[in-house]
Coordinates of C-alpha atoms in Angstrom, one line a residue:
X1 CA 90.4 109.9 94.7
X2 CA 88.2 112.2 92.5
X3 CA 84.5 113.3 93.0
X4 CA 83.5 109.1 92.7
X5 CA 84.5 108.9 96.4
X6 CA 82.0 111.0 97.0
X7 CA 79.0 108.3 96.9
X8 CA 80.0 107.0 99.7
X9 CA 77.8 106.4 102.9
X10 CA 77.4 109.8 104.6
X11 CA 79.6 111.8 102.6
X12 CA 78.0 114.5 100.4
X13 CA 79.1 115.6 96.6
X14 CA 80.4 119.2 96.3
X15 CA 77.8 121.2 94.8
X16 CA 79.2 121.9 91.5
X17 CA 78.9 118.5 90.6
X18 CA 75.8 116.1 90.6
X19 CA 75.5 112.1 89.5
X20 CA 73.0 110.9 86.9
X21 CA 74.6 107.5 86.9
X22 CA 71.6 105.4 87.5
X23 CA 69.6 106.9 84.5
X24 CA 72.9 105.1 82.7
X25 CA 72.4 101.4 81.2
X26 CA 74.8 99.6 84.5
X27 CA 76.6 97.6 81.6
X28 CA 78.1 100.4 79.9
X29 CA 78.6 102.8 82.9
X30 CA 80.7 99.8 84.3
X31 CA 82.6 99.4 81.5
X32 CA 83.2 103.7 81.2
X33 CA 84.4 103.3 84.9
X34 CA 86.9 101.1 83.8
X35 CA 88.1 103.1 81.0
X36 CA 88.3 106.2 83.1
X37 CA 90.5 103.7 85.6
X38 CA 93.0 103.4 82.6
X39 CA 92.8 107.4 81.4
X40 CA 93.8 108.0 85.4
X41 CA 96.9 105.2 85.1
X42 CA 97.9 107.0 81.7
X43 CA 97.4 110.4 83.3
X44 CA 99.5 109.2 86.5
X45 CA 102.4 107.9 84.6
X46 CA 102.8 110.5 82.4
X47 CA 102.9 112.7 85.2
X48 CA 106.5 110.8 86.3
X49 CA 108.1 110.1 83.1
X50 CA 111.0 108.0 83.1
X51 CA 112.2 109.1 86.3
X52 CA 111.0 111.4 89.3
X53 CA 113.8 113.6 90.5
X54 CA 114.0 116.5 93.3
X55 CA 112.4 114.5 96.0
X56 CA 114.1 115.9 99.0
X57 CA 114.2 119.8 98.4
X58 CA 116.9 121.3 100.3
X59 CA 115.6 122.3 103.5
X60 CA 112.6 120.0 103.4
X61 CA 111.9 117.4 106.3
X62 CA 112.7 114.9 103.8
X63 CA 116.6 116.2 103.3
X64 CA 116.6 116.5 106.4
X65 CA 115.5 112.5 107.1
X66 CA 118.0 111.7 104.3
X67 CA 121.1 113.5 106.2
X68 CA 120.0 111.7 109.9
X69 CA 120.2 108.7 108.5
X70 CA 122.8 108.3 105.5
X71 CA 124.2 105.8 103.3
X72 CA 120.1 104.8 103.8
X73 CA 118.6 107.6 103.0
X74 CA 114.3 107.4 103.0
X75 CA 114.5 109.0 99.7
X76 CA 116.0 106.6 98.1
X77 CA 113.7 104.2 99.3
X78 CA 110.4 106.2 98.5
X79 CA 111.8 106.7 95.2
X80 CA 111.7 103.5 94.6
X81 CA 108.4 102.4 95.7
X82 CA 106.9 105.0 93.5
X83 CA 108.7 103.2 90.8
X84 CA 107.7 99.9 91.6
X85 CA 104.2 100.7 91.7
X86 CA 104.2 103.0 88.6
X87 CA 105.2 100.3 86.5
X88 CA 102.8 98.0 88.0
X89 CA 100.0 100.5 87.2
X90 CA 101.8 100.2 83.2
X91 CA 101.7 96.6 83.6
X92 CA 97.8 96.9 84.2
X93 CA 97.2 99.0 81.4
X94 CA 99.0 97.2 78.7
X95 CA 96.8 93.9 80.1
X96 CA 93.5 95.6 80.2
X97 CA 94.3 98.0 76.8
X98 CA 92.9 95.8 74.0
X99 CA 94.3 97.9 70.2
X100 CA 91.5 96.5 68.7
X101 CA 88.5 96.1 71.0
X102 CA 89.4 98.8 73.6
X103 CA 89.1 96.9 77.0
X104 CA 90.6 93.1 77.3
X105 CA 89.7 91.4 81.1
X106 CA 91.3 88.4 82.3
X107 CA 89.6 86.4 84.5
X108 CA 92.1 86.8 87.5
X109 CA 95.6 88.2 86.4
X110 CA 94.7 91.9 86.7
X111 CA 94.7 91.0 90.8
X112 CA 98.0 89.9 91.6
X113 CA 99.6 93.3 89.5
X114 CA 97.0 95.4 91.4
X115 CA 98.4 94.3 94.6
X116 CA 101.7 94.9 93.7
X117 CA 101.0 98.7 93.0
X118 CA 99.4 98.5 96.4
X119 CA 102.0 97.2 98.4
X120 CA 104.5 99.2 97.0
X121 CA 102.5 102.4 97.3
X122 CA 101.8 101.1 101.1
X123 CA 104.9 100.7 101.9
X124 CA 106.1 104.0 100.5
X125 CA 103.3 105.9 102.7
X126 CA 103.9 103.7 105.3
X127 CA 107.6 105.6 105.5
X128 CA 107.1 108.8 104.6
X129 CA 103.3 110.1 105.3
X130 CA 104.4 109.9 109.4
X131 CA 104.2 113.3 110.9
X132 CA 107.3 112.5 113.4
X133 CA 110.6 112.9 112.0
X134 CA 111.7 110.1 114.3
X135 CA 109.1 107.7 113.3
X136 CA 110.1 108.3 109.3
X137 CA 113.1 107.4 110.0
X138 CA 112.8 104.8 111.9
X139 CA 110.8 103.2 109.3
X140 CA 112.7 103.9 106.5
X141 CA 115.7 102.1 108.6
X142 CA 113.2 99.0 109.2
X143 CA 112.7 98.3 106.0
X144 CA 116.7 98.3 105.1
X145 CA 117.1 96.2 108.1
X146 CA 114.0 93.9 106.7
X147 CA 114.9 93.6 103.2
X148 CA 118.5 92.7 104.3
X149 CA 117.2 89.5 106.4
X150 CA 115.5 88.9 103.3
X151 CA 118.1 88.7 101.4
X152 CA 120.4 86.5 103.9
X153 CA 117.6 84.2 103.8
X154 CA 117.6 84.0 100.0
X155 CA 121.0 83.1 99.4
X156 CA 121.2 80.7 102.5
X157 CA 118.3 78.9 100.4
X158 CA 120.0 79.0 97.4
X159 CA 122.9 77.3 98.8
X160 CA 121.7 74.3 100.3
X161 CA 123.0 71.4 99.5
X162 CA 120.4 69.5 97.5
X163 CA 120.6 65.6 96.5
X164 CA 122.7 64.8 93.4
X165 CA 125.2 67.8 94.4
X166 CA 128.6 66.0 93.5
X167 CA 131.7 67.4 95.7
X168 CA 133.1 70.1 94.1
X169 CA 129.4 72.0 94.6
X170 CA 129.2 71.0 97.8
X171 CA 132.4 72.1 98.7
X172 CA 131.8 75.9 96.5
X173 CA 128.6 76.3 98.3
X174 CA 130.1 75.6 101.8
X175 CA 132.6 78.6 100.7
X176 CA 129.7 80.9 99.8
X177 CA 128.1 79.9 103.1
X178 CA 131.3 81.2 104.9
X179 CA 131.5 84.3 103.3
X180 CA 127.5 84.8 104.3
X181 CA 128.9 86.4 107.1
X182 CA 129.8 89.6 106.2
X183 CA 126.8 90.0 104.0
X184 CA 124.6 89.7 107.2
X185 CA 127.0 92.4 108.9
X186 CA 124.7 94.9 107.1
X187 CA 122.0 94.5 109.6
X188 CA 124.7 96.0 112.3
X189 CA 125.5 98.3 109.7
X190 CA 122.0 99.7 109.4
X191 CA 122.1 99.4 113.4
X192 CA 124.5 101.4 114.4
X193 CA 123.1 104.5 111.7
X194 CA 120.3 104.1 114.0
X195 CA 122.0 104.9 117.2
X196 CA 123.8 107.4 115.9
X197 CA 121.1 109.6 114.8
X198 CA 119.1 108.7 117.9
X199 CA 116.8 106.0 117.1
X200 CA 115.6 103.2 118.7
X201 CA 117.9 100.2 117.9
X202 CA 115.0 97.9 119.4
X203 CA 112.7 99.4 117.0
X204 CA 114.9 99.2 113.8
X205 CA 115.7 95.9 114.8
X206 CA 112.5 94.6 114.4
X207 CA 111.9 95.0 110.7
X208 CA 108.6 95.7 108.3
X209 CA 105.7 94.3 110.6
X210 CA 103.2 92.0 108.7
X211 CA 101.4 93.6 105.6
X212 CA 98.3 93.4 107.7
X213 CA 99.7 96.1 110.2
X214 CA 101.6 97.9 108.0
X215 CA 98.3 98.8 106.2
X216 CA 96.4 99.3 109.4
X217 CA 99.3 102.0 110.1
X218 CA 98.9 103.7 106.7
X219 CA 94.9 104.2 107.4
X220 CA 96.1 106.3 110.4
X221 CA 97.4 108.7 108.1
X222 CA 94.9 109.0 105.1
X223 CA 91.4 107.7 104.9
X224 CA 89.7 104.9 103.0
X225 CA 86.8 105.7 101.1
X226 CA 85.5 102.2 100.2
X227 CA 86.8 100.1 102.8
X228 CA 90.3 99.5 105.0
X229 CA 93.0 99.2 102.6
X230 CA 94.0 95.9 104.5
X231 CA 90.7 95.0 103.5
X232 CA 91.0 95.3 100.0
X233 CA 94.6 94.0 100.0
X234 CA 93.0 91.0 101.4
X235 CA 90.3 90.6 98.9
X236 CA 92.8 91.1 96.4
X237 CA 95.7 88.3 97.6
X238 CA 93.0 85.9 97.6
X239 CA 92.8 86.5 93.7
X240 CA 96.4 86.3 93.6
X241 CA 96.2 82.7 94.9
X242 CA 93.9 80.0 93.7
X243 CA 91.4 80.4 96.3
X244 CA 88.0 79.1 94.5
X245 CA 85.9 81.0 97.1
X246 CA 87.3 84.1 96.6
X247 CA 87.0 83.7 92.7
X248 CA 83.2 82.7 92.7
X249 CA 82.9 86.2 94.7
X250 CA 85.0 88.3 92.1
X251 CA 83.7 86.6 88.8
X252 CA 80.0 86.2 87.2
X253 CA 78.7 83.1 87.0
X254 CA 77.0 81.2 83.6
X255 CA 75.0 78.3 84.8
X256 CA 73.6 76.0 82.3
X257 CA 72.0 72.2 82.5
X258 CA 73.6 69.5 81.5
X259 CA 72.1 66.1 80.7
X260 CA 72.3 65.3 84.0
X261 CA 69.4 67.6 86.1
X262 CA 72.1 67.4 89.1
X263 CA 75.0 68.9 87.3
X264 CA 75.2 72.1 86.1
X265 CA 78.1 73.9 84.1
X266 CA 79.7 76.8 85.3
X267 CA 80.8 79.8 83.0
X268 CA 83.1 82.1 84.9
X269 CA 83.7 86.1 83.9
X270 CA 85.3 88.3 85.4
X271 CA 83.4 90.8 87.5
X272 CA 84.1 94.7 85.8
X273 CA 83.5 96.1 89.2
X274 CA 85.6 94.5 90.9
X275 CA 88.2 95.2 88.5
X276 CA 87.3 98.8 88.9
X277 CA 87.8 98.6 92.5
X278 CA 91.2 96.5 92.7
X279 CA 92.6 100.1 90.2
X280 CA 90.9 102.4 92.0
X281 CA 92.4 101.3 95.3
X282 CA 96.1 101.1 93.8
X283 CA 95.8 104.2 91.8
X284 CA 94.5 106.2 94.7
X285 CA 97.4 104.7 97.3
X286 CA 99.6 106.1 94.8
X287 CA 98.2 109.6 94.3
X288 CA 97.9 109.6 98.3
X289 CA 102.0 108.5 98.6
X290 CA 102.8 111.4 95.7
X291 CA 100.8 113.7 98.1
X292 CA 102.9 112.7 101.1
X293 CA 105.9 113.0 99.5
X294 CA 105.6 116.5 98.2
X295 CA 104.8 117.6 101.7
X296 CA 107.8 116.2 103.3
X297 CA 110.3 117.1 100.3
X298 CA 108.7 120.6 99.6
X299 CA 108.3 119.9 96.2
X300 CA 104.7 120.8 95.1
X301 CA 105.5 119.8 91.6
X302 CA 105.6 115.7 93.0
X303 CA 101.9 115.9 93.4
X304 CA 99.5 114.9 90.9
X305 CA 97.5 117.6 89.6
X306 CA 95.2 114.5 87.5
X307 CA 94.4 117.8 85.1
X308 CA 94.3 115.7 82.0
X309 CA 91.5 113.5 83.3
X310 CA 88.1 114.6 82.3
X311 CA 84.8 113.9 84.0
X312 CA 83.9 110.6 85.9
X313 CA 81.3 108.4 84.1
X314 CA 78.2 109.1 85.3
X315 CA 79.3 112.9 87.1
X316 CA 78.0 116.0 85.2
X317 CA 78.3 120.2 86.3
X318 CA 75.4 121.2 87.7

């Protein structure tokens, strides 16, 4: 994403552009990277409004996924995932976007919203960046068969019978586990679509594999600039839980004596680059999935063109 990936190990800048960054004081520079982060989330949303419509062009491999394998069409589904992970990217900006001091930064709730636009964005790439028609669709059937077994397993949980139930709950929720039944027939719904267009029932049977290999599977079809994206998904759910390790790593420490010379006091902050990275990552999964998605629907007007977004901090013309 942008001419930032270009620093990378091995990988050479165009030659229109050139980077004077480390003549920059590091404090600022970090904190104009993380700015730029938000112009690119502004840039990006405004780019899909309220809504993103003409997805599947007719005639595009898309339609043409969407017809194999109605009621569920891919689509539909991608659609979606670009709206999930659009709003996250919102939700980012309206925590870092400070009306009075510019940029606001939690200690540790930017992560769990960044790995939401991730997973979302994954998942939407996961489905639709596949160069086989069969494997698309496939996919897109795998995660309706997944998110029903989901479901199931939701209500089932809901309606256990829990201590202090009095009879006439026990006896409702025994009614709605009945009737469970034919909610779970959409799984042989979803099933027989599949045979009917020729898939593999095995395959749509399975589900969405963990996220682990699902984001192995979406490096096979773009590349990773900074690391695997499984790599930084896993940096960033360890943020999203209380792991203490992983928060020493992502924060900047304040140590200061006490009155005891074997105790010290710890002031955590959080770490601006590794904010940077965690929007970097989401934003550019996203870009990548809008990329995708105009390819398969035939709809160059999906991509993002990021035209409204300026230089990078620390980038200059030659």
């Amino acid at each position: 994403m942008g001419i930032e990936s270009f620093r990378r190990h091995n990988v050479a800048a165009p030659p229109q552009f050139e980077w004077f960054g480390d003549s920059l004081d590091p404090t600022v520079l970090t904190r104009q990277r993380l700015a730029y982060r938000l112009e690119m989330i502004s840039s990006l949303r405004n780019h899909l409004g309220e809504e993103l419509s003409g997805l599947a062009v007719s005639g595009s491999e898309m339609r043409a996924d969407d017809d194999a394998i109605a009621p569920y069409q891919l689509s539909h589904e991608v659609s979606h995932m670009i709206a999930v992970a659009s709003d996250a990217l919102g939700t980012l900006e309206l925590i870092l976007r400070d009306p009075t001091e510019g940029i606001r930064i939690p200690l540790f709730g930017v992560y769990p919203v960044a790995r939401q636009a991730l997973e979302a964005a994954a998942y939407g790439t996961w489905i639709v960046a596949a160069g086989s028609p069969t494997l698309r669709r496939t996919r897109a059937l795998r995660v309706q068969v997944q998110e029903s077994r989901e479901e199931s397993s939701l209500i089932t949980e809901f309606l256990k019978d829990r201590r202090g139930d009095d009879t006439s709950t026990k006896k409702e929720k025994a009614r709605e586990r009945q009737n469970q039944g034919s909610r779970e027939d959409r799984v042989s719904k979803i099933v027989a679509v599949a045979a009917a267009a020729g898939l593999s029932t095995t395959e749509v049977n399975k589900g969405v594999p963990s996220m682990r290999t699902l984001l192995d599977e979406v490096d096979a079809h773009r590349s990773a600039p900074v690391a695997t994206t499984r790599a930084i998904w896993q940096y960033l759910s360890g943020l999203a839980h209380p792991s203490l390790l992983r928060a020493i790593q992502a924060s900047d420490l304040d140590l200061s004596e006490t009155a005891d010379p074997t105790i010290h006091h710890a002031r955590m902050t959080a770490k601006e680059e590794m904010v940077s990275l965690a929007l970097d990552v989401a934003v550019t999964l996203v870009g990548d999935l809008l990329d995708a998605v105009a390819t398969r629907g035939g709809n160059p007007e999906v991509r993002w063109r990021r035209d409204d977004v300026g230089m990078p901090p620390g980038w200059r013309l030659r």
